[in-house]
Short mmCIF file of C-alpha atoms in Angstrom, two decimals:
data_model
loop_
_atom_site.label_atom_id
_atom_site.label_comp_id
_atom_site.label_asym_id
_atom_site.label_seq_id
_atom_site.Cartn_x
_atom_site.Cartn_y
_atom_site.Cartn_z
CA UNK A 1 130.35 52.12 109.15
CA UNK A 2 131.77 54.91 111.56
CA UNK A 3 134.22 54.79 113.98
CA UNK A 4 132.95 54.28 117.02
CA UNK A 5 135.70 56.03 118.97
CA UNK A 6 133.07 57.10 122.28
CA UNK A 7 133.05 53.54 122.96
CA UNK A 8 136.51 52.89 123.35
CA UNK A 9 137.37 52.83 127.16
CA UNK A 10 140.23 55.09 127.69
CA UNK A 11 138.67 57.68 125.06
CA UNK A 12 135.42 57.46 127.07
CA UNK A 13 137.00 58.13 130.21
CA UNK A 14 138.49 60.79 128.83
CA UNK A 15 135.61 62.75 127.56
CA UNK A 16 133.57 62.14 130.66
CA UNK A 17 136.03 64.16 132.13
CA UNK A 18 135.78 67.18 129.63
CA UNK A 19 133.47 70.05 131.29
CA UNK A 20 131.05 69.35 128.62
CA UNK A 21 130.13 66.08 130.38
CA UNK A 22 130.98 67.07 133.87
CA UNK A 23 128.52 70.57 133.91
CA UNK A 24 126.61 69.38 130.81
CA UNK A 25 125.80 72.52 128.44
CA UNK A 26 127.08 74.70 130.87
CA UNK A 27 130.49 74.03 130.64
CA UNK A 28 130.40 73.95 126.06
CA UNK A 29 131.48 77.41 125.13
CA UNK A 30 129.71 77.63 122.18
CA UNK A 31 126.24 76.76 123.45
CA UNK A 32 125.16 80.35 124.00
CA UNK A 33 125.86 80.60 120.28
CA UNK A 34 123.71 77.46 119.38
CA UNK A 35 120.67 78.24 121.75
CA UNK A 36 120.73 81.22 119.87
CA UNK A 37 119.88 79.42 116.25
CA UNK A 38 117.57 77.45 117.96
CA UNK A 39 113.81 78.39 117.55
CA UNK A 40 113.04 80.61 120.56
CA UNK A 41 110.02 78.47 121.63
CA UNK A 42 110.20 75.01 121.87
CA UNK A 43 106.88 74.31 123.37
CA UNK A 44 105.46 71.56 121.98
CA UNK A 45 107.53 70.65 119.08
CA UNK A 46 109.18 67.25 117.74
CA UNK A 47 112.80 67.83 118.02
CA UNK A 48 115.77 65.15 116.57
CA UNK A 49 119.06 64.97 117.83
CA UNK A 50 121.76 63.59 116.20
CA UNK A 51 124.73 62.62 117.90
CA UNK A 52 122.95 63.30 121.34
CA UNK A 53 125.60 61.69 123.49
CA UNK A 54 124.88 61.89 127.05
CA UNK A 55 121.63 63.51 126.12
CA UNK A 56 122.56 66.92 127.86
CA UNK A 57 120.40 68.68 124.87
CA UNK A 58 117.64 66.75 124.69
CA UNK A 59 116.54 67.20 128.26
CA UNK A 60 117.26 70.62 128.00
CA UNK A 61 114.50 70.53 125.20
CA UNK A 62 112.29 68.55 127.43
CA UNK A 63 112.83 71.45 130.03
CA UNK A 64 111.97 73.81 127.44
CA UNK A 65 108.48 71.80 126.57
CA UNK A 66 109.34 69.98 123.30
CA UNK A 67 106.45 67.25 122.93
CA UNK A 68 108.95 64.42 121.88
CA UNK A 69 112.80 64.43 121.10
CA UNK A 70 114.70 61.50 119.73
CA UNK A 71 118.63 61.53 120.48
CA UNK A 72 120.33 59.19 117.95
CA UNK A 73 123.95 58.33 119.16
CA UNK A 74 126.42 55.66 117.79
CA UNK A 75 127.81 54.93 121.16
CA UNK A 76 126.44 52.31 123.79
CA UNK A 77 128.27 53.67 126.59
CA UNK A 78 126.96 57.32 126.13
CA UNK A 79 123.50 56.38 125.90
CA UNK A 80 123.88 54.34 129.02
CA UNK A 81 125.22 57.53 130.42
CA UNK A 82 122.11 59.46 129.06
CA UNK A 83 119.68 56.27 130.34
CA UNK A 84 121.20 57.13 133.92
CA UNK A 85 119.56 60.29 134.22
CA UNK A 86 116.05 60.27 135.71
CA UNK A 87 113.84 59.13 132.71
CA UNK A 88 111.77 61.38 131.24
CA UNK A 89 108.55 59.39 129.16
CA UNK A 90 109.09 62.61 126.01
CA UNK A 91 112.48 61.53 125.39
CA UNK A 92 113.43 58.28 123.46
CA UNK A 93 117.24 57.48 122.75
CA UNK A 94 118.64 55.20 119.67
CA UNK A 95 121.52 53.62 119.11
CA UNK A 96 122.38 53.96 115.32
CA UNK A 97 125.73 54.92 113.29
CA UNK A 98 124.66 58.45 111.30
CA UNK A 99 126.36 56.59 108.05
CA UNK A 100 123.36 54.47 107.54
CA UNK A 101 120.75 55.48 109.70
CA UNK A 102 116.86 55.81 108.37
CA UNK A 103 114.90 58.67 109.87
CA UNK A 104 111.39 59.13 109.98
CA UNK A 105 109.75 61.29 107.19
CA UNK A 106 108.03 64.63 107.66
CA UNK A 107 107.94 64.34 111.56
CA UNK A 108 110.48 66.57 113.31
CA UNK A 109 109.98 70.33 113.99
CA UNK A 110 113.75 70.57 114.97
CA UNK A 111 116.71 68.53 114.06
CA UNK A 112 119.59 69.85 115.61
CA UNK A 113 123.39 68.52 115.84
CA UNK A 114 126.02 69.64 118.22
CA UNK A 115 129.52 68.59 117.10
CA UNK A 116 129.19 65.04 115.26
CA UNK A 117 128.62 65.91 111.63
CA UNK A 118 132.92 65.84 111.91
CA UNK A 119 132.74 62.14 112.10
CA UNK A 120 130.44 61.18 109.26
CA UNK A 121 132.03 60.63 105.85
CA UNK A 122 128.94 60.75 103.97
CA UNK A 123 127.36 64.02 104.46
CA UNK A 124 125.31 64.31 102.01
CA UNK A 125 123.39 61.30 102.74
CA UNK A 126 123.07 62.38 106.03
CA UNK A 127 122.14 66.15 105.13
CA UNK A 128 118.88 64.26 102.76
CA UNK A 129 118.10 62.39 105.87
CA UNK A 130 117.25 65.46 107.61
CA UNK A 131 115.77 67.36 105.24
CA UNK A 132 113.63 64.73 104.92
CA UNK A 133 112.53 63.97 108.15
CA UNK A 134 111.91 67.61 108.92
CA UNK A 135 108.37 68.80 108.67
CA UNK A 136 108.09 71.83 105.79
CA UNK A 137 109.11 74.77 107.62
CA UNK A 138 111.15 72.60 110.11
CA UNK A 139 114.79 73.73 111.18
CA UNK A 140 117.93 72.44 111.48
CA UNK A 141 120.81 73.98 113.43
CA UNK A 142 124.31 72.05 114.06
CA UNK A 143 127.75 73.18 114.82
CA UNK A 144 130.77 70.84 113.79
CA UNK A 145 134.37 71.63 114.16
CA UNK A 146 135.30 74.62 111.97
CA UNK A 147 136.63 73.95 108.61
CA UNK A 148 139.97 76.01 109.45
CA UNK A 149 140.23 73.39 112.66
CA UNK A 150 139.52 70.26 110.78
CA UNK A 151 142.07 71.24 107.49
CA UNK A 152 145.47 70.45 108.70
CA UNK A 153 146.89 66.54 107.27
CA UNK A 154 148.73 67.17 110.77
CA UNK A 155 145.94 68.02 113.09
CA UNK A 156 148.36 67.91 116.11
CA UNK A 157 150.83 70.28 114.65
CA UNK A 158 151.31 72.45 117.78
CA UNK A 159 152.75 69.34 119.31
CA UNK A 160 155.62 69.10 116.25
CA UNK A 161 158.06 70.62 114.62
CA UNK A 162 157.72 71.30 110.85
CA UNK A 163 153.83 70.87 110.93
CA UNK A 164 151.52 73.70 109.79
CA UNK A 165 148.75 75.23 111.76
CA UNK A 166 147.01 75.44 108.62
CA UNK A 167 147.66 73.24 105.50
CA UNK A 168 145.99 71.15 103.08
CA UNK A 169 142.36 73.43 102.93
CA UNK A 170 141.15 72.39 99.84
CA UNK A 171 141.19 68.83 100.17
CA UNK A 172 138.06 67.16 101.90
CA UNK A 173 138.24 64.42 103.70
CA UNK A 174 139.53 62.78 106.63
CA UNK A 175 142.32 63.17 109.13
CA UNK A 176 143.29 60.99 111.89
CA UNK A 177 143.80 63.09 114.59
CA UNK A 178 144.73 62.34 118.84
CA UNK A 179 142.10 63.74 120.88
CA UNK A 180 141.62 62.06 123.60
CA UNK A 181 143.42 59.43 122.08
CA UNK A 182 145.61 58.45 119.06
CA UNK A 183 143.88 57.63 115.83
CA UNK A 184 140.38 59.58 116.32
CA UNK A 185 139.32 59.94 112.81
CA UNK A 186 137.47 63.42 112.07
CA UNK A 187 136.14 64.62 108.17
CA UNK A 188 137.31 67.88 107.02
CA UNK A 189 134.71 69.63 105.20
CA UNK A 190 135.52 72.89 103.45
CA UNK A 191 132.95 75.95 104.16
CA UNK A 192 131.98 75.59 100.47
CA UNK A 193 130.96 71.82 100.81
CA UNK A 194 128.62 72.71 103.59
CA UNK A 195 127.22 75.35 102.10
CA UNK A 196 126.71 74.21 98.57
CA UNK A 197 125.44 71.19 99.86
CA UNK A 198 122.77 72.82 102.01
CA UNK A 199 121.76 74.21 99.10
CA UNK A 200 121.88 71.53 96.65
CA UNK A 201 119.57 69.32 99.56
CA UNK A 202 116.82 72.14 99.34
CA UNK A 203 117.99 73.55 102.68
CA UNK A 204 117.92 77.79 102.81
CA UNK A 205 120.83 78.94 105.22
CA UNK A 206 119.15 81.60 107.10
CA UNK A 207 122.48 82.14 109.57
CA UNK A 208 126.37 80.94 110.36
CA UNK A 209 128.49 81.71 113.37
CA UNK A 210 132.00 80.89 114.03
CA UNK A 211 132.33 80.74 117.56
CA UNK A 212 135.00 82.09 119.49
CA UNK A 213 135.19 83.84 122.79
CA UNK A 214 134.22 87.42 123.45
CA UNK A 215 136.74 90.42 123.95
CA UNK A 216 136.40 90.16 127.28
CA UNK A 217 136.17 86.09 127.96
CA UNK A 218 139.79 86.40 126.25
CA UNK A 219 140.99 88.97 129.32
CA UNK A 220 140.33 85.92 131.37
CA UNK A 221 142.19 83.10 129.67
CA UNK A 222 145.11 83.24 127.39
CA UNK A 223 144.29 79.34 125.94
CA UNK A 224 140.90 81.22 124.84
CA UNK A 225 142.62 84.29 123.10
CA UNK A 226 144.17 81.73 120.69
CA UNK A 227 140.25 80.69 119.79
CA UNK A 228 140.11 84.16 118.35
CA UNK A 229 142.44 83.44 116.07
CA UNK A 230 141.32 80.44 114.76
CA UNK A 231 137.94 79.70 115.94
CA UNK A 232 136.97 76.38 116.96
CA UNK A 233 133.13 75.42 116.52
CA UNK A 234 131.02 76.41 113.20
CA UNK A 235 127.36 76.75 113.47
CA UNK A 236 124.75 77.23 110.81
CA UNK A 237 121.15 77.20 111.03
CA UNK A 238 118.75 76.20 107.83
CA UNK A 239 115.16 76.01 107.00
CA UNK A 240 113.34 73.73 104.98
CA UNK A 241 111.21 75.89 103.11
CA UNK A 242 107.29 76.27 102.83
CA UNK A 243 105.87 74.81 99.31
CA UNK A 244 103.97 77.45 98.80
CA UNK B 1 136.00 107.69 101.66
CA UNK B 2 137.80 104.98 100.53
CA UNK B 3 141.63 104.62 99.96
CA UNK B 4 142.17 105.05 96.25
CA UNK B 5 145.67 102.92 96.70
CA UNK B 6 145.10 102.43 92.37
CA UNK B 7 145.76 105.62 91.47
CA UNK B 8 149.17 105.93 93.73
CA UNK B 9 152.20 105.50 90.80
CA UNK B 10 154.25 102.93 92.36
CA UNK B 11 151.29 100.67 92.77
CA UNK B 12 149.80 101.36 89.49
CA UNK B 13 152.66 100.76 87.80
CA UNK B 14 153.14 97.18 89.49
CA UNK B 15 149.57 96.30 89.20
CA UNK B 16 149.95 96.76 85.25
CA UNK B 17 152.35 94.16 85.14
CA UNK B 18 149.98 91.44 86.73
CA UNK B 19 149.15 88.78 84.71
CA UNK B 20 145.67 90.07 85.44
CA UNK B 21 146.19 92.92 83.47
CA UNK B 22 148.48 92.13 81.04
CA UNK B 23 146.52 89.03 79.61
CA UNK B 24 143.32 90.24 81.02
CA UNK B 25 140.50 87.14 81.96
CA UNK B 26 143.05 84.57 80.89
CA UNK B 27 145.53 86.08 83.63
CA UNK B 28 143.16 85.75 86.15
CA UNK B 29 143.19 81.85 87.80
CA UNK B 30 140.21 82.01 89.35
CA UNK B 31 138.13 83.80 86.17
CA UNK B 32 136.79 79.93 85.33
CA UNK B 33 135.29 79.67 88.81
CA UNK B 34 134.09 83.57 88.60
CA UNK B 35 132.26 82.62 85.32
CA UNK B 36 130.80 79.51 86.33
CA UNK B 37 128.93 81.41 88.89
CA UNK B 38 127.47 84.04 86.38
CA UNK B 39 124.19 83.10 84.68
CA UNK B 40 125.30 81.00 81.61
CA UNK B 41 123.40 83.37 79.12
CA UNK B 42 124.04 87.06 79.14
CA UNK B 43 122.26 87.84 76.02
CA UNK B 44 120.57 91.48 76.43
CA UNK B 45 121.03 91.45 80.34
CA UNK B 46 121.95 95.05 82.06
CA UNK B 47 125.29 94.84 83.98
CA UNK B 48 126.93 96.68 86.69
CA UNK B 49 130.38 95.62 87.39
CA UNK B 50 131.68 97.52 90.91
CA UNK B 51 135.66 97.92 90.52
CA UNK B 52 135.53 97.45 87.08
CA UNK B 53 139.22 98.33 86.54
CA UNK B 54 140.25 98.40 83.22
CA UNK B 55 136.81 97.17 81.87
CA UNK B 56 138.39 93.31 80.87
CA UNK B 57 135.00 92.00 82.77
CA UNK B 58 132.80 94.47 81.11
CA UNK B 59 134.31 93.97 77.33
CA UNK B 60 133.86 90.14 77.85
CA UNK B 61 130.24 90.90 79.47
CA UNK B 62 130.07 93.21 75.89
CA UNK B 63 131.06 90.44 74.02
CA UNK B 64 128.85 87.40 75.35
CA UNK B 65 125.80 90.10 73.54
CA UNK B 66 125.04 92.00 77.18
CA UNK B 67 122.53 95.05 76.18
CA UNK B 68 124.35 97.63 78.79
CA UNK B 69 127.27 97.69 81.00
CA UNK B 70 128.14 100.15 83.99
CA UNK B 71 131.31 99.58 85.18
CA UNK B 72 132.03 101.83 88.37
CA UNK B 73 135.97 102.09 89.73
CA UNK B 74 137.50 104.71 92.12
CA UNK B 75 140.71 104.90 89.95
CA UNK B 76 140.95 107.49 87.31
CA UNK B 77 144.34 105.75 86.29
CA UNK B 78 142.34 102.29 85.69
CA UNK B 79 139.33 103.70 83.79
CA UNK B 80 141.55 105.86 81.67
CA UNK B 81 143.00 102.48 80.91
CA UNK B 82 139.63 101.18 80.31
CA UNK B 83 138.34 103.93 77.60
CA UNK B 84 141.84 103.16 75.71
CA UNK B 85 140.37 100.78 74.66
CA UNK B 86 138.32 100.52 71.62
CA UNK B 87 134.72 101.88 72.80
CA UNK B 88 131.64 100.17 72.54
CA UNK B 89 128.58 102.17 73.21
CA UNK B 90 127.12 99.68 75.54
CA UNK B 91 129.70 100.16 77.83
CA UNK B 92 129.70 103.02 80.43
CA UNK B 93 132.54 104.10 82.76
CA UNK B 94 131.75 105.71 86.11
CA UNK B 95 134.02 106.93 88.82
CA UNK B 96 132.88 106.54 92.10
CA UNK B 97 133.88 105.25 95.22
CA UNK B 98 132.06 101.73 96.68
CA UNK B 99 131.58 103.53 100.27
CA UNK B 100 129.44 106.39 99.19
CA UNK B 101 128.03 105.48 95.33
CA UNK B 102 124.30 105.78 95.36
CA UNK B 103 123.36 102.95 92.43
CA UNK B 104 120.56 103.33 89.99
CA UNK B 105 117.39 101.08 91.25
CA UNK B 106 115.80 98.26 89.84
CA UNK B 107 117.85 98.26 86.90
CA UNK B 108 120.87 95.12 86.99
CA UNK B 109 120.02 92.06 86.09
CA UNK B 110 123.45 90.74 86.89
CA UNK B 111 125.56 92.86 89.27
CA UNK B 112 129.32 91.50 89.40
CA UNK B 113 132.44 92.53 91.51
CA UNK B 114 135.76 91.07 91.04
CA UNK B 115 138.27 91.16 93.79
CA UNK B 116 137.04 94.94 95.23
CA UNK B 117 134.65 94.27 97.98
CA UNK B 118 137.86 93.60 100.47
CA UNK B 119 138.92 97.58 100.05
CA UNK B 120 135.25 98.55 101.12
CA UNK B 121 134.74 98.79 104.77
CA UNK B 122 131.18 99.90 105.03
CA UNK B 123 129.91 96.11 103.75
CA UNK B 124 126.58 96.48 104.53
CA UNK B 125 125.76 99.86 103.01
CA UNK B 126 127.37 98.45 99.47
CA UNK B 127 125.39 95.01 99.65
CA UNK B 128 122.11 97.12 100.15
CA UNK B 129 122.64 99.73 97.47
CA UNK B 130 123.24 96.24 95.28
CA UNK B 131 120.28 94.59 96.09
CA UNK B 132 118.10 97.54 95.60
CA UNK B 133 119.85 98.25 92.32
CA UNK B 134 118.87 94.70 90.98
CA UNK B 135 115.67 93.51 89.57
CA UNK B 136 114.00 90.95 90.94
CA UNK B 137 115.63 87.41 90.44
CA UNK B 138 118.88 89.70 89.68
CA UNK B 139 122.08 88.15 90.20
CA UNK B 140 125.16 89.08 92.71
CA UNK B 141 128.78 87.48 91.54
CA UNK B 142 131.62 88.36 93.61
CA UNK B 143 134.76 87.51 94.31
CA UNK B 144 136.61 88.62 97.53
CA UNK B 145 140.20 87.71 99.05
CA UNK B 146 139.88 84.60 101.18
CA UNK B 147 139.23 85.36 105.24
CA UNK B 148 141.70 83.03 106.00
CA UNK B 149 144.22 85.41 103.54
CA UNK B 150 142.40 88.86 105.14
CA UNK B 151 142.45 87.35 108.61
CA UNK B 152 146.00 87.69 109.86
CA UNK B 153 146.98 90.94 111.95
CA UNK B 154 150.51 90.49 110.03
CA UNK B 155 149.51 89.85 106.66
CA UNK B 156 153.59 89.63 105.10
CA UNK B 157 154.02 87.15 107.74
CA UNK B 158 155.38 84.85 105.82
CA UNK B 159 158.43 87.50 105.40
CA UNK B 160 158.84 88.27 108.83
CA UNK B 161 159.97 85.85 112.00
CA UNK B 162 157.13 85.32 114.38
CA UNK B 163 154.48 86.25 112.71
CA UNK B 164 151.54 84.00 111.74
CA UNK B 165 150.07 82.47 108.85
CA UNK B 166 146.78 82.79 110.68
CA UNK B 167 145.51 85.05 113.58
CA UNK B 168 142.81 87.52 114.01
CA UNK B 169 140.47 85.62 112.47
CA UNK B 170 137.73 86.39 114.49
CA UNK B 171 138.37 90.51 114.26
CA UNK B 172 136.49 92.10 111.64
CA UNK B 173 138.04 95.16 110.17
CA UNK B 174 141.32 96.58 108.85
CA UNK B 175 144.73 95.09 107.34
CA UNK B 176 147.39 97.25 106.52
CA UNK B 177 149.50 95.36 103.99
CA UNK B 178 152.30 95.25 101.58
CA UNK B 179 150.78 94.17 98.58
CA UNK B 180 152.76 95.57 95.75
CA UNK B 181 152.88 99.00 97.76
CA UNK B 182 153.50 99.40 101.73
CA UNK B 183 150.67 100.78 103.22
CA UNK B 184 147.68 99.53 101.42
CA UNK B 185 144.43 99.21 103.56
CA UNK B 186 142.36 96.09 102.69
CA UNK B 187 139.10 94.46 105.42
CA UNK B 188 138.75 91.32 106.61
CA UNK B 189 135.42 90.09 106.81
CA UNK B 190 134.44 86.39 108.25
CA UNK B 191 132.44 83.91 106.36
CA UNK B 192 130.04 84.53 108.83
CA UNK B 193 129.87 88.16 108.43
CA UNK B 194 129.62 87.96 104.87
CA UNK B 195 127.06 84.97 104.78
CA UNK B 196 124.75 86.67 107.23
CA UNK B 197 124.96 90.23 105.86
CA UNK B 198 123.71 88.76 102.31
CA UNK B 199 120.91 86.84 104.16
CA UNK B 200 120.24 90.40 106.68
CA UNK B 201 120.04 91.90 103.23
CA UNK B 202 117.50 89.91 101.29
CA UNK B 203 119.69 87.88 99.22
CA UNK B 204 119.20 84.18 98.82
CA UNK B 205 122.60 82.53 98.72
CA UNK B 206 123.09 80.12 96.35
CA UNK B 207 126.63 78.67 95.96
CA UNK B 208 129.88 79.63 96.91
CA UNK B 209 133.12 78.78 95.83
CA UNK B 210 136.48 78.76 97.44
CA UNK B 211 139.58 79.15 94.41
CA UNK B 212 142.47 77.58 94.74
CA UNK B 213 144.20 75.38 92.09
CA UNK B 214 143.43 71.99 90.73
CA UNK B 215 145.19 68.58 91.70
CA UNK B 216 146.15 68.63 88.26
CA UNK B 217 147.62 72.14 88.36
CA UNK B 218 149.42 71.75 91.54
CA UNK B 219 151.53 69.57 89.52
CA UNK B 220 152.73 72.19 87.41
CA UNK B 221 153.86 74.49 90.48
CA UNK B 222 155.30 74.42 93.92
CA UNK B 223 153.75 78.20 94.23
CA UNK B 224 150.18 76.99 93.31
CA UNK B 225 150.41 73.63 95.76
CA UNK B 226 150.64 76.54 98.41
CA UNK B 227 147.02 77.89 97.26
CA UNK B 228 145.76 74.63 98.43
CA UNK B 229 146.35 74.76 101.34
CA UNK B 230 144.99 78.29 102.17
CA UNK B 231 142.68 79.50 99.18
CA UNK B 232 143.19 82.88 98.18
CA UNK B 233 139.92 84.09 96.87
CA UNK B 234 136.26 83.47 97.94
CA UNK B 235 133.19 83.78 95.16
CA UNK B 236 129.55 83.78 96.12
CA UNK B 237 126.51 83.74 94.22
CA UNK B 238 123.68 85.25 95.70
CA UNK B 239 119.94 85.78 93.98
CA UNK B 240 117.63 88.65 95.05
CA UNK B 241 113.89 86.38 95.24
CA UNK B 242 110.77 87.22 93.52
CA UNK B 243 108.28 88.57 95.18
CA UNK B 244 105.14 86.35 94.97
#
């Protein structure tokens, strides 16, 4: 089972506080970057989101005319969150942990996954999951914390002496990290265990982007000039092909 | 035109003493992962190798019963080195440099590059020749230096106070480093670049592999434990499709 570190009260608080939560997609850098993987027309299609937290995207695909999205999230609190919103009949939330969960086959047109693949352990059970439930032709676009961010056995090493900003790359697996709060366990997943696993789940990889401010965000904000250097978010988008 | 750093003296005389070159595949660390990557059966398959060097890739491609093999360098000093060796008709030696070299079409069934594509700037122009010079279901193998290696703005840094092991990473473009010679001009290219110039290009990507020691080899060396933590080299395998 996966941590379930949304739920724990002072984390929570925390992240509600993030600009994520408090101005919803507008305040996550990288969503430009992800609306840009996503199909450009929504209208009418079955979308799956995993990891949907307060359910930011999936009214944002209701807005856009999807027929029927499902956000799957492990925490209670953040789907209460998401349940606060005005209800909308096309969206359906679920509480399940994305370690064990059981999607529906052949249904969605769009799965998509913004920054909670880091948290599950088993990936490739996950990654046959979606394929799976994806309709042929059906896409799947998620970003997770980039591999360069997630590498480090210290992840807080700007905060101590004799750490490295970048150590321990080859080994996957996890790292207990403080975000938010001490002992936040995130999986470290090299760029060649996403890709090859893609791959190996029938998944074509059609595009990647490692997100990091423009040249001229960075004239604005020192704290984002460092993102150039070692970019935060990693996005890819894959296809389940056609048979033909 | 590219910088022909190979055929400068000072560096050619260093780069002879490389294990790479003075015990040929077997002095290469990463070879294993380079082969694994190359269609296990070679028998009668046409060959280009781009930065062939002294030929060690070709003569083994020669040996494994390959029914041609153009190996193209930009060094005269490294192909003379190559035709000292004893000839074998199969083989051909071409001088030509990766940002200009117009490539025979349909013709490869296996194009290869080891550890040249980081001294070619123009990316995209060198990838198309490639694909147009394969047949169809023709294989790309290459090996490049590692993004997080070509990413930082200081590459000696770890000679040098203040400079760090990782910056830049989201600038494209040129490195001026000290890499046996001051002065010698390698490009950094992201994962992302490189990923989505293969797919902008027609190529299916099909695994990729990121080098770095074993656990079992770290063992045998502090220098190598170091390779885990930031891989040096990056290999892809990429397919041109069939048309239907």
């Amino acid at each position: 089972m996966a941590q379930n570190i949304y739920d724990h009260p002072e984390f929570f608080e925390e992240f509600m506080h993030l600009p994520s939560q408090t101005k919803g997609l507008n305040g996550a850098p990288e969503w430009p970057s992800f609306r840009s993987l996503l199909p450009s027309c929504l209208e009418n299609a079955m979308i799956l989101d995993l990891g949907c937290g307060a359910g930011w995207t999936c009214r944002w695909a209701a807005s856009q005319g999807a027929a029927k999205i499902l956000g799957i999230d492990i925490s209670y609190k953040m789907l209460k969150r998401a349940r606060d919103f005005p209800q909308d009949t096309r969206i359906t939330y679920q509480q399940a942990d994305l370690e064990v969960v059981e999607l529906a086959r052949d249904t969605f047109d769009i799965a998509l996954s913004s920054l909670a693949l880091h948290y599950v352990k088993d990936l490739p059970r996950i990654m046959q999951q979606v394929f799976a439930s994806l309709v042929e032709g059906g896409t799947f676009v998620f970003s997770i914390e980039h591999p360069i961010y997630t590498a480090p056995s210290n992840p807080d090493w700007n905060k101590k002496e004799d750490a490295q900003p970048l150590d321990d790359y080859l080994h996957d697996g996890a790292r207990t990290t403080n975000w938010l709060h001490d002992g936040v366990i995130k999986y470290h997943h090299t760029f060649a265990t996403l890709i090859n696993l893609l791959h190996a789940t029938g998944f074509v990889l059609e595009q990647v982007a490692e997100w990091g401010p423009s040249a001229e965000e960075v004239y604005t904000s020192k704290e984002l000039a460092n993102r150039r250097n070692r970019p935060r978010f990693l996005l890819m988008k894959a296809v389940k092909p056609q048979i033909m």
